[in-house]
Amino acid sequence: SSAGMTNEMATIFVADQIEKVESGGGDESEDITVHEISLAEIDDWLKQSQQSGKLIDSRVYSGLYFLRRESDVHVG
């Protein structure tokens, strides 16, 4: 969809010191794959994913931009 064609809103949260307690992600009717990647490896993982033909949602890059801008996290 186009940014001008929807009223969709994305909210980005930062969470630390969390632990995954179950597999999956989201509602049982959704087909979601959860990827756990360290910040130290995220840039390489994204590059490899793109090179293998995967589409990366622009919100991933937006989230990383704001995380790095608002913190002392400068990895990659």
mmCIF file of C-alpha atoms in Angstrom:
data_model
loop_
_atom_site.group_PDB
_atom_site.id
_atom_site.type_symbol
_atom_site.label_atom_id
_atom_site.label_comp_id
_atom_site.label_asym_id
_atom_site.label_seq_id
_atom_site.Cartn_x
_atom_site.Cartn_y
_atom_site.Cartn_z
ATOM 1 C CA SER A 1 0.000 0.000 0.000
ATOM 2 C CA SER A 2 0.975 3.621 -0.368
ATOM 3 C CA ALA A 3 1.561 5.940 2.573
ATOM 4 C CA GLY A 4 -1.195 8.156 1.215
ATOM 5 C CA MET A 5 -3.657 5.288 0.826
ATOM 6 C CA THR A 6 -3.952 4.022 4.385
ATOM 7 C CA ASN A 7 -4.348 5.247 7.928
ATOM 8 C CA GLU A 8 -2.082 2.491 9.261
ATOM 9 C CA MET A 9 0.180 3.473 12.137
ATOM 10 C CA ALA A 10 3.291 1.662 13.343
ATOM 11 C CA THR A 11 4.460 1.904 16.934
ATOM 12 C CA ILE A 12 8.026 0.919 17.783
ATOM 13 C CA PHE A 13 9.025 -0.200 21.267
ATOM 14 C CA VAL A 14 12.461 -0.783 22.743
ATOM 15 C CA ALA A 15 12.672 -3.709 25.149
ATOM 16 C CA ASP A 16 15.747 -4.999 26.893
ATOM 17 C CA GLN A 17 16.472 -7.738 29.390
ATOM 18 C CA ILE A 18 13.663 -9.838 27.937
ATOM 19 C CA GLU A 19 13.428 -13.584 27.542
ATOM 20 C CA LYS A 20 11.530 -15.532 24.903
ATOM 21 C CA VAL A 21 9.313 -18.013 26.757
ATOM 22 C CA GLU A 22 7.379 -19.635 23.876
ATOM 23 C CA SER A 23 7.795 -20.195 20.171
ATOM 24 C CA GLY A 24 5.866 -18.240 17.585
ATOM 25 C CA GLY A 25 4.873 -14.645 17.368
ATOM 26 C CA GLY A 26 1.438 -13.136 17.389
ATOM 27 C CA ASP A 27 -1.975 -14.714 17.056
ATOM 28 C CA GLU A 28 -2.376 -18.401 16.137
ATOM 29 C CA SER A 29 -4.167 -17.388 12.917
ATOM 30 C CA GLU A 30 -1.110 -15.410 11.761
ATOM 31 C CA ASP A 31 1.926 -16.849 10.011
ATOM 32 C CA ILE A 32 4.750 -14.942 11.710
ATOM 33 C CA THR A 33 8.394 -15.957 11.932
ATOM 34 C CA VAL A 34 10.337 -14.393 14.794
ATOM 35 C CA HIS A 35 14.028 -13.735 14.135
ATOM 36 C CA GLU A 36 16.270 -13.057 17.130
ATOM 37 C CA ILE A 37 19.369 -11.217 15.884
ATOM 38 C CA SER A 38 21.859 -9.322 18.015
ATOM 39 C CA LEU A 39 22.510 -5.673 17.235
ATOM 40 C CA ALA A 40 26.105 -6.595 16.491
ATOM 41 C CA GLU A 41 24.895 -8.883 13.679
ATOM 42 C CA ILE A 42 21.794 -7.071 12.397
ATOM 43 C CA ASP A 43 23.403 -5.133 9.534
ATOM 44 C CA ASP A 44 25.049 -8.251 8.088
ATOM 45 C CA TRP A 45 21.859 -10.284 8.584
ATOM 46 C CA LEU A 46 19.771 -7.684 6.757
ATOM 47 C CA LYS A 47 22.274 -7.510 3.886
ATOM 48 C CA GLN A 48 22.374 -11.310 3.539
ATOM 49 C CA SER A 49 18.584 -11.507 3.703
ATOM 50 C CA GLN A 50 18.219 -8.949 0.921
ATOM 51 C CA GLN A 51 20.834 -10.692 -1.211
ATOM 52 C CA SER A 52 18.927 -13.961 -0.859
ATOM 53 C CA GLY A 53 15.797 -12.276 -2.222
ATOM 54 C CA LYS A 54 13.919 -11.516 0.986
ATOM 55 C CA LEU A 55 12.015 -8.252 1.172
ATOM 56 C CA ILE A 56 12.750 -6.182 4.282
ATOM 57 C CA ASP A 57 9.974 -3.903 5.495
ATOM 58 C CA SER A 58 11.133 -0.295 5.700
ATOM 59 C CA ARG A 59 9.887 -0.147 9.296
ATOM 60 C CA VAL A 60 12.814 -2.388 10.274
ATOM 61 C CA TYR A 61 15.253 0.275 9.076
ATOM 62 C CA SER A 62 13.185 3.021 10.716
ATOM 63 C CA GLY A 63 13.303 1.221 14.047
ATOM 64 C CA LEU A 64 17.060 0.722 13.820
ATOM 65 C CA TYR A 65 17.555 4.381 12.892
ATOM 66 C CA PHE A 66 15.639 5.616 15.939
ATOM 67 C CA LEU A 67 17.280 3.074 18.243
ATOM 68 C CA ARG A 68 20.730 4.218 17.182
ATOM 69 C CA ARG A 69 19.776 7.899 17.254
ATOM 70 C CA GLU A 70 18.263 7.797 20.721
ATOM 71 C CA SER A 71 20.891 5.665 22.396
ATOM 72 C CA ASP A 72 24.583 5.025 22.471
ATOM 73 C CA VAL A 73 24.090 2.001 20.208
ATOM 74 C CA HIS A 74 26.272 2.435 17.137
ATOM 75 C CA VAL A 75 26.882 -1.017 15.755
ATOM 76 C CA GLY A 76 27.958 -1.787 12.225
#
